[in-house]
Each structure stands twice: as structure tokens, then as C-alpha cells.
Amino acid sequence: MTGTARPVGAALALRDVRKTYGDVGALRGVSLDVARGELVAVVGPSGSGKSTMLNIVGTLDRPTSGTVTIAGNDVDTMSDDALSLLRADHIGFVFQHFHLQAGATAAENVADGLLYAGVGRRDRHRRAVDALDRVGLSHRVDHRPNQLSGGEKQRVAIARALVGDPTILLADEPTGALDTASGGAILDLLRALNGGGTTVLVITHDLELAASLPRQVRMRDGRVEADSGGARRAGAAGAGAAAAAPADAASLAAAIRGAR
């Protein structure tokens, strides 16, 4: 909306965003600010609009009306090619069911995250190995998905999302396909990544998971029903997440391996 102030340092801002499919209103006037460095749970039942909002924040879909700003870019008037570059530079995706190529190694799956970033093959491999090390999988670089546990597959997916150093990490039900121990380890990893400065949105229907994160945005019937933080928490959530993060990558990797 013209003339509406946005917070300095916002990772994303939505203003009166609406999305309709025929006669169905999937989003009905959503306004939301997420500051850089926040860790936010977007929670709601099936049909609440949270997945539609994820697709719009991730620039995979366009709103019917309203404005969307991602990392300082007004996406409303951007071309499809420009949006593809924006995704490559600023947005990482993690999905519930991993979406890994069965015949590719962990490093090859992670390197795929750089295909649209203009990175050469050798550099893609090097950065993929570095990303796998960040998530505690340096010992699984050459393993294929059928040789990995569920928690390890999700960590490969997170490494793929991180390999391009995105501004925002969007995690759609990242623990939904995992057992309790593996799911807890993935949440610890997301907290640690957030502690390092990455803005993280976790989309979930799990109220207990949402309650464990610093800020909860609750959706229902295409609207934001409640927001525990809002813009007043700008800058605070990232600091809190950093305080709760493991001391270093080595201890994080050890903790995750122990929780498998």
C-alpha cells in the first residue's frame, strides 16, 4: 500500500495480500513484517492459507492484489526472469518430503541449488561440500538418498537451501516426515542457522513445534488470526536465537549425529 512505512531491515513485508482461485479466497488481506534475523513459525490447520502465503513469499506465485517486498525488492512488478534471480540470490526452500534426486549423491543434490546462480561446476561442488559440512554431513558427501536416514535426507535438503547463502530460509513442515528425535535435531539445526543470521520461516500445523520458536504467526481462513511478536520484535528474535544456539558447528554436528 502506497505511503505505508516498512521497518528498516525487513527481510519481507506483505501488505493487504489477497489470493483468490475462482470464488475461493485463499488469502484475505494478509499483512506481515518479518525482520532480518527473525525465527518465525507460521502455524495453522489445513486450508488456513499458510502454504499459499509460503508460495507468495517464495515468489513461486503472485498475489491477486496487495504488495510483497522481499529483501528490499518490490516483487509485484518484477518479470519472471527477475523473480528467478531473486529466488536464487535470496530464498532457500526446505520441503517436508526432501525432493532429492534418487540417483545423485548428497553433494550433487546440494550443488543443484546453485544451477541457476551462474556458478561453475567445480565451484558448485566445493560449495556443496562446505554446505554439507555446515549441517554435520561431511561424512555423507558421496552417499545417495537410499543410503541416508530421514533426518540425514532433511539435512541434505537444508544444505541445498543454504548453499546459495539465502537471506530467507522457508521451511515447509520440515519435521513432518521425521521421528521425534530426528525432528528435534532438525529444529536445533534451524535454530543454529538462525543464530548465524539467517532469517527462518517455519510453516507448520504443529502447535507444539510453533510454541518452541520465538515468534508465532497463527493463520485461519486466509487471515492472520494472531501474531505473538510483530514488528516490535525486530532485531530481538535473532539475538535470542543466537543465545540458544549450540556453541559451534562441530558440537552441533555431534548433537545431530547422536539424535539419529
mmCIF file of C-alpha atoms in Angstrom:
data_model
loop_
_atom_site.group_PDB
_atom_site.id
_atom_site.type_symbol
_atom_site.label_atom_id
_atom_site.label_comp_id
_atom_site.label_asym_id
_atom_site.label_seq_id
_atom_site.Cartn_x
_atom_site.Cartn_y
_atom_site.Cartn_z
ATOM 1 C CA MET A 1 0.000 0.000 0.000
ATOM 2 C CA THR A 2 1.481 3.344 -1.043
ATOM 3 C CA GLY A 3 2.692 5.501 1.827
ATOM 4 C CA THR A 4 2.846 2.670 4.389
ATOM 5 C CA ALA A 5 6.139 2.629 6.263
ATOM 6 C CA ARG A 6 8.095 -0.616 6.342
ATOM 7 C CA PRO A 7 10.563 -1.422 9.127
ATOM 8 C CA VAL A 8 14.239 -0.825 8.435
ATOM 9 C CA GLY A 9 15.949 -4.130 7.798
ATOM 10 C CA ALA A 10 12.814 -6.076 6.903
ATOM 11 C CA ALA A 11 13.523 -9.439 5.287
ATOM 12 C CA LEU A 12 9.985 -9.496 3.952
ATOM 13 C CA ALA A 13 6.853 -7.380 4.099
ATOM 14 C CA LEU A 14 3.322 -8.216 2.967
ATOM 15 C CA ARG A 15 0.620 -5.552 2.751
ATOM 16 C CA ASP A 16 -3.058 -6.486 2.391
ATOM 17 C CA VAL A 17 -2.134 -9.521 0.291
ATOM 18 C CA ARG A 18 -5.050 -11.396 -1.227
ATOM 19 C CA LYS A 19 -5.073 -14.525 -3.360
ATOM 20 C CA THR A 20 -8.180 -15.948 -4.968
ATOM 21 C CA TYR A 21 -8.734 -19.071 -7.024
ATOM 22 C CA GLY A 22 -12.050 -18.595 -8.775
ATOM 23 C CA ASP A 23 -14.541 -17.957 -5.971
ATOM 24 C CA VAL A 24 -12.206 -19.223 -3.248
ATOM 25 C CA GLY A 25 -10.251 -16.708 -1.169
ATOM 26 C CA ALA A 26 -7.036 -18.461 -0.111
ATOM 27 C CA LEU A 27 -5.584 -15.251 1.393
ATOM 28 C CA ARG A 28 -7.884 -12.491 2.595
ATOM 29 C CA GLY A 29 -5.870 -9.389 3.355
ATOM 30 C CA VAL A 30 -2.641 -10.636 4.972
ATOM 31 C CA SER A 31 -0.194 -8.037 6.272
ATOM 32 C CA LEU A 32 3.031 -9.236 7.858
ATOM 33 C CA ASP A 33 6.562 -7.952 8.533
ATOM 34 C CA VAL A 34 9.500 -10.215 9.319
ATOM 35 C CA ALA A 35 12.760 -8.532 10.283
ATOM 36 C CA ARG A 36 16.135 -9.798 9.213
ATOM 37 C CA GLY A 37 17.393 -12.434 11.632
ATOM 38 C CA GLU A 38 14.000 -13.494 12.971
ATOM 39 C CA LEU A 39 12.913 -17.095 13.520
ATOM 40 C CA VAL A 40 9.160 -17.324 12.953
ATOM 41 C CA ALA A 41 6.626 -20.148 12.991
ATOM 42 C CA VAL A 42 3.624 -19.720 10.692
ATOM 43 C CA VAL A 43 1.070 -22.118 12.110
ATOM 44 C CA GLY A 44 -2.456 -23.099 11.160
ATOM 45 C CA PRO A 45 -4.661 -26.027 10.150
ATOM 46 C CA SER A 46 -5.010 -27.321 6.603
ATOM 47 C CA GLY A 47 -6.778 -24.719 4.476
ATOM 48 C CA SER A 48 -5.676 -21.802 6.659
ATOM 49 C CA GLY A 49 -3.668 -20.186 3.859
ATOM 50 C CA LYS A 50 -0.187 -20.798 5.226
ATOM 51 C CA SER A 51 1.031 -22.778 2.200
ATOM 52 C CA THR A 52 -0.398 -20.161 -0.175
ATOM 53 C CA MET A 53 1.454 -17.484 1.773
ATOM 54 C CA LEU A 54 4.655 -19.576 1.579
ATOM 55 C CA ASN A 55 4.357 -19.738 -2.210
ATOM 56 C CA ILE A 56 3.862 -15.978 -2.420
ATOM 57 C CA VAL A 57 6.717 -15.171 -0.036
ATOM 58 C CA GLY A 58 8.884 -17.577 -2.041
ATOM 59 C CA THR A 59 7.813 -15.806 -5.270
ATOM 60 C CA LEU A 60 6.513 -19.098 -6.672
ATOM 61 C CA ASP A 61 3.094 -17.473 -7.055
ATOM 62 C CA ARG A 62 1.828 -13.919 -7.363
ATOM 63 C CA PRO A 63 -0.891 -12.341 -5.230
ATOM 64 C CA THR A 64 -4.202 -11.325 -6.748
ATOM 65 C CA SER A 65 -3.780 -7.966 -5.004
ATOM 66 C CA GLY A 66 -1.627 -6.341 -2.345
ATOM 67 C CA THR A 67 2.135 -5.745 -2.236
ATOM 68 C CA VAL A 68 5.055 -8.033 -1.442
ATOM 69 C CA THR A 69 8.617 -6.890 -0.670
ATOM 70 C CA ILE A 70 11.435 -9.428 -0.337
ATOM 71 C CA ALA A 71 14.912 -8.324 0.794
ATOM 72 C CA GLY A 72 14.094 -4.761 -0.242
ATOM 73 C CA ASN A 73 12.743 -5.756 -3.658
ATOM 74 C CA ASP A 74 9.175 -4.915 -4.639
ATOM 75 C CA VAL A 75 8.265 -8.139 -6.407
ATOM 76 C CA ASP A 76 4.891 -7.025 -7.751
ATOM 77 C CA THR A 77 6.253 -5.578 -10.980
ATOM 78 C CA MET A 78 9.219 -7.902 -11.494
ATOM 79 C CA SER A 79 9.410 -10.158 -14.544
ATOM 80 C CA ASP A 80 9.525 -13.934 -14.202
ATOM 81 C CA ASP A 81 13.243 -13.917 -15.060
ATOM 82 C CA ALA A 82 13.914 -11.270 -12.410
ATOM 83 C CA LEU A 83 11.962 -13.313 -9.860
ATOM 84 C CA SER A 84 14.063 -16.377 -10.698
ATOM 85 C CA LEU A 85 17.210 -14.377 -9.963
ATOM 86 C CA LEU A 86 15.683 -13.055 -6.745
ATOM 87 C CA ARG A 87 14.953 -16.618 -5.593
ATOM 88 C CA ALA A 88 18.483 -17.733 -6.468
ATOM 89 C CA ASP A 89 20.027 -14.836 -4.529
ATOM 90 C CA HIS A 90 17.749 -14.526 -1.518
ATOM 91 C CA ILE A 91 15.459 -17.516 -0.890
ATOM 92 C CA GLY A 92 16.123 -21.095 0.180
ATOM 93 C CA PHE A 93 13.398 -23.757 0.316
ATOM 94 C CA VAL A 94 13.153 -26.841 2.556
ATOM 95 C CA PHE A 95 10.255 -29.236 1.996
ATOM 96 C CA GLN A 96 8.658 -31.952 4.105
ATOM 97 C CA HIS A 97 9.476 -34.776 1.677
ATOM 98 C CA PHE A 98 13.035 -33.659 0.829
ATOM 99 C CA HIS A 99 12.709 -33.734 -3.016
ATOM 100 C CA LEU A 100 16.147 -35.262 -3.554
ATOM 101 C CA GLN A 101 17.246 -36.931 -6.771
ATOM 102 C CA ALA A 102 17.452 -40.663 -6.062
ATOM 103 C CA GLY A 103 20.432 -41.342 -8.325
ATOM 104 C CA ALA A 104 22.520 -38.359 -7.204
ATOM 105 C CA THR A 105 24.930 -38.140 -4.284
ATOM 106 C CA ALA A 106 24.353 -35.783 -1.379
ATOM 107 C CA ALA A 107 26.906 -33.352 -2.833
ATOM 108 C CA GLU A 108 25.269 -33.480 -6.267
ATOM 109 C CA ASN A 109 21.835 -32.824 -4.765
ATOM 110 C CA VAL A 110 23.168 -29.832 -2.842
ATOM 111 C CA ALA A 111 25.069 -28.487 -5.852
ATOM 112 C CA ASP A 112 21.775 -28.404 -7.759
ATOM 113 C CA GLY A 113 20.828 -25.469 -5.539
ATOM 114 C CA LEU A 114 23.341 -23.369 -7.500
ATOM 115 C CA LEU A 115 22.286 -24.328 -11.026
ATOM 116 C CA TYR A 116 20.533 -21.006 -11.636
ATOM 117 C CA ALA A 117 23.140 -18.849 -9.916
ATOM 118 C CA GLY A 118 25.733 -18.936 -12.692
ATOM 119 C CA VAL A 119 28.267 -20.877 -10.600
ATOM 120 C CA GLY A 120 30.774 -23.138 -12.391
ATOM 121 C CA ARG A 121 30.661 -26.912 -11.869
ATOM 122 C CA ARG A 122 33.840 -27.175 -9.786
ATOM 123 C CA ASP A 123 32.833 -24.284 -7.541
ATOM 124 C CA ARG A 124 29.328 -25.760 -7.162
ATOM 125 C CA HIS A 125 30.843 -28.995 -5.849
ATOM 126 C CA ARG A 126 33.165 -27.174 -3.441
ATOM 127 C CA ARG A 127 30.351 -25.061 -2.048
ATOM 128 C CA ALA A 128 28.093 -28.122 -1.787
ATOM 129 C CA VAL A 129 30.690 -29.942 0.308
ATOM 130 C CA ASP A 130 31.040 -26.866 2.539
ATOM 131 C CA ALA A 131 27.252 -26.679 2.981
ATOM 132 C CA LEU A 132 27.057 -30.363 3.915
ATOM 133 C CA ASP A 133 29.781 -29.768 6.499
ATOM 134 C CA ARG A 134 27.694 -26.919 7.967
ATOM 135 C CA VAL A 135 24.817 -29.322 8.615
ATOM 136 C CA GLY A 136 27.027 -32.075 10.029
ATOM 137 C CA LEU A 137 27.135 -34.324 6.955
ATOM 138 C CA SER A 138 30.760 -34.134 5.808
ATOM 139 C CA HIS A 139 30.863 -37.941 6.212
ATOM 140 C CA ARG A 140 27.925 -38.442 3.811
ATOM 141 C CA VAL A 141 29.068 -36.380 0.811
ATOM 142 C CA ASP A 142 29.108 -39.339 -1.600
ATOM 143 C CA HIS A 143 26.062 -41.160 -0.220
ATOM 144 C CA ARG A 144 22.814 -41.380 -2.193
ATOM 145 C CA PRO A 145 19.371 -40.803 -0.639
ATOM 146 C CA ASN A 146 18.685 -44.544 -0.197
ATOM 147 C CA GLN A 147 21.804 -44.706 1.985
ATOM 148 C CA LEU A 148 20.629 -41.915 4.296
ATOM 149 C CA SER A 149 18.248 -41.784 7.250
ATOM 150 C CA GLY A 150 15.222 -39.491 7.164
ATOM 151 C CA GLY A 151 16.974 -36.910 9.306
ATOM 152 C CA GLU A 152 20.040 -37.021 7.075
ATOM 153 C CA LYS A 153 17.896 -36.540 3.957
ATOM 154 C CA GLN A 154 16.360 -33.451 5.516
ATOM 155 C CA ARG A 155 19.805 -32.106 6.374
ATOM 156 C CA VAL A 156 20.844 -32.596 2.742
ATOM 157 C CA ALA A 157 17.736 -30.618 1.759
ATOM 158 C CA ILE A 158 18.684 -27.868 4.217
ATOM 159 C CA ALA A 159 22.245 -27.788 2.859
ATOM 160 C CA ARG A 160 20.821 -27.420 -0.665
ATOM 161 C CA ALA A 161 18.698 -24.495 0.539
ATOM 162 C CA LEU A 162 21.709 -22.862 2.227
ATOM 163 C CA VAL A 163 24.347 -23.366 -0.455
ATOM 164 C CA GLY A 164 23.468 -20.058 -2.128
ATOM 165 C CA ASP A 165 23.630 -18.122 1.178
ATOM 166 C CA PRO A 166 19.977 -17.001 1.052
ATOM 167 C CA THR A 167 18.573 -14.077 3.001
ATOM 168 C CA ILE A 168 15.480 -16.109 3.918
ATOM 169 C CA LEU A 169 15.057 -19.835 4.565
ATOM 170 C CA LEU A 170 11.496 -21.111 4.071
ATOM 171 C CA ALA A 171 10.930 -24.485 5.750
ATOM 172 C CA ASP A 172 7.609 -26.156 4.891
ATOM 173 C CA GLU A 173 6.751 -28.796 7.531
ATOM 174 C CA PRO A 174 10.479 -29.621 7.881
ATOM 175 C CA THR A 175 9.903 -32.209 10.635
ATOM 176 C CA GLY A 176 6.619 -33.651 9.344
ATOM 177 C CA ALA A 177 8.174 -36.798 7.828
ATOM 178 C CA LEU A 178 10.608 -37.441 10.696
ATOM 179 C CA ASP A 179 10.537 -39.243 14.030
ATOM 180 C CA THR A 180 10.679 -37.191 17.228
ATOM 181 C CA ALA A 181 14.440 -37.402 17.728
ATOM 182 C CA SER A 182 15.302 -36.553 14.118
ATOM 183 C CA GLY A 183 12.715 -33.765 14.073
ATOM 184 C CA GLY A 184 14.202 -32.257 17.231
ATOM 185 C CA ALA A 185 17.665 -32.351 15.686
ATOM 186 C CA ILE A 186 16.408 -30.544 12.580
ATOM 187 C CA LEU A 187 14.849 -27.837 14.754
ATOM 188 C CA ASP A 188 18.148 -27.448 16.605
ATOM 189 C CA LEU A 189 19.871 -27.033 13.253
ATOM 190 C CA LEU A 190 17.382 -24.375 12.105
ATOM 191 C CA ARG A 191 17.879 -22.502 15.390
ATOM 192 C CA ALA A 192 21.650 -22.606 14.930
ATOM 193 C CA LEU A 193 21.410 -21.353 11.356
ATOM 194 C CA ASN A 194 19.151 -18.554 12.560
ATOM 195 C CA GLY A 195 21.685 -17.786 15.270
ATOM 196 C CA GLY A 196 24.191 -17.262 12.468
ATOM 197 C CA GLY A 197 21.980 -14.585 10.927
ATOM 198 C CA THR A 198 19.662 -16.425 8.513
ATOM 199 C CA THR A 199 16.010 -15.378 8.631
ATOM 200 C CA VAL A 200 13.927 -18.538 9.018
ATOM 201 C CA LEU A 201 10.192 -19.088 8.482
ATOM 202 C CA VAL A 202 8.887 -22.486 9.556
ATOM 203 C CA ILE A 203 5.484 -23.369 8.092
ATOM 204 C CA THR A 204 3.727 -25.961 10.260
ATOM 205 C CA HIS A 205 0.443 -27.267 11.603
ATOM 206 C CA ASP A 206 2.249 -28.488 14.751
ATOM 207 C CA LEU A 207 1.278 -26.206 17.657
ATOM 208 C CA GLU A 208 3.930 -27.675 19.963
ATOM 209 C CA LEU A 209 6.680 -27.033 17.415
ATOM 210 C CA ALA A 210 5.427 -23.494 16.839
ATOM 211 C CA ALA A 211 5.351 -22.773 20.572
ATOM 212 C CA SER A 212 9.049 -23.693 20.810
ATOM 213 C CA LEU A 213 10.067 -20.880 18.429
ATOM 214 C CA PRO A 214 10.488 -17.203 19.369
ATOM 215 C CA ARG A 215 7.558 -15.861 17.345
ATOM 216 C CA GLN A 216 4.298 -17.478 16.221
ATOM 217 C CA VAL A 217 2.029 -16.191 13.460
ATOM 218 C CA ARG A 218 -1.279 -18.064 13.562
ATOM 219 C CA MET A 219 -3.406 -18.242 10.415
ATOM 220 C CA ARG A 220 -7.007 -19.237 9.919
ATOM 221 C CA ASP A 221 -9.350 -18.878 6.938
ATOM 222 C CA GLY A 222 -6.802 -16.948 4.887
ATOM 223 C CA ARG A 223 -6.093 -14.329 7.546
ATOM 224 C CA VAL A 224 -3.508 -13.696 10.258
ATOM 225 C CA GLU A 225 -5.514 -14.521 13.363
ATOM 226 C CA ALA A 226 -2.760 -13.784 15.900
ATOM 227 C CA ASP A 227 0.889 -12.713 15.943
ATOM 228 C CA SER A 228 2.900 -13.140 19.133
ATOM 229 C CA GLY A 229 5.601 -10.717 18.046
ATOM 230 C CA GLY A 230 5.063 -8.484 15.063
ATOM 231 C CA ALA A 231 7.300 -5.618 14.076
ATOM 232 C CA ARG A 232 8.089 -4.652 17.689
ATOM 233 C CA ARG A 233 10.321 -7.739 17.910
ATOM 234 C CA ALA A 234 12.527 -6.592 15.039
ATOM 235 C CA GLY A 235 16.113 -7.447 15.881
ATOM 236 C CA ALA A 236 15.278 -9.180 19.159
ATOM 237 C CA ALA A 237 14.355 -12.632 17.908
ATOM 238 C CA GLY A 238 17.620 -13.172 16.076
ATOM 239 C CA ALA A 239 19.580 -12.299 19.212
ATOM 240 C CA GLY A 240 17.520 -14.703 21.279
ATOM 241 C CA ALA A 241 18.033 -17.484 18.794
ATOM 242 C CA ALA A 242 21.759 -16.849 18.785
ATOM 243 C CA ALA A 243 21.905 -17.196 22.551
ATOM 244 C CA ALA A 244 20.121 -20.541 22.371
ATOM 245 C CA ALA A 245 22.270 -21.942 19.536
ATOM 246 C CA PRO A 246 24.982 -24.554 20.089
ATOM 247 C CA ALA A 247 28.429 -23.079 20.614
ATOM 248 C CA ASP A 248 29.933 -24.189 17.295
ATOM 249 C CA ALA A 249 29.326 -26.245 14.177
ATOM 250 C CA ALA A 250 31.266 -29.243 15.488
ATOM 251 C CA SER A 251 29.153 -29.571 18.630
ATOM 252 C CA LEU A 252 26.005 -29.102 16.547
ATOM 253 C CA ALA A 253 27.040 -31.861 14.145
ATOM 254 C CA ALA A 254 27.839 -34.183 17.046
ATOM 255 C CA ALA A 255 24.474 -33.499 18.653
ATOM 256 C CA ILE A 256 22.627 -34.217 15.429
ATOM 257 C CA ARG A 257 24.507 -37.456 14.778
ATOM 258 C CA GLY A 258 23.726 -38.566 18.302
ATOM 259 C CA ALA A 259 19.987 -37.915 17.793
ATOM 260 C CA ARG A 260 19.651 -40.083 14.690
#
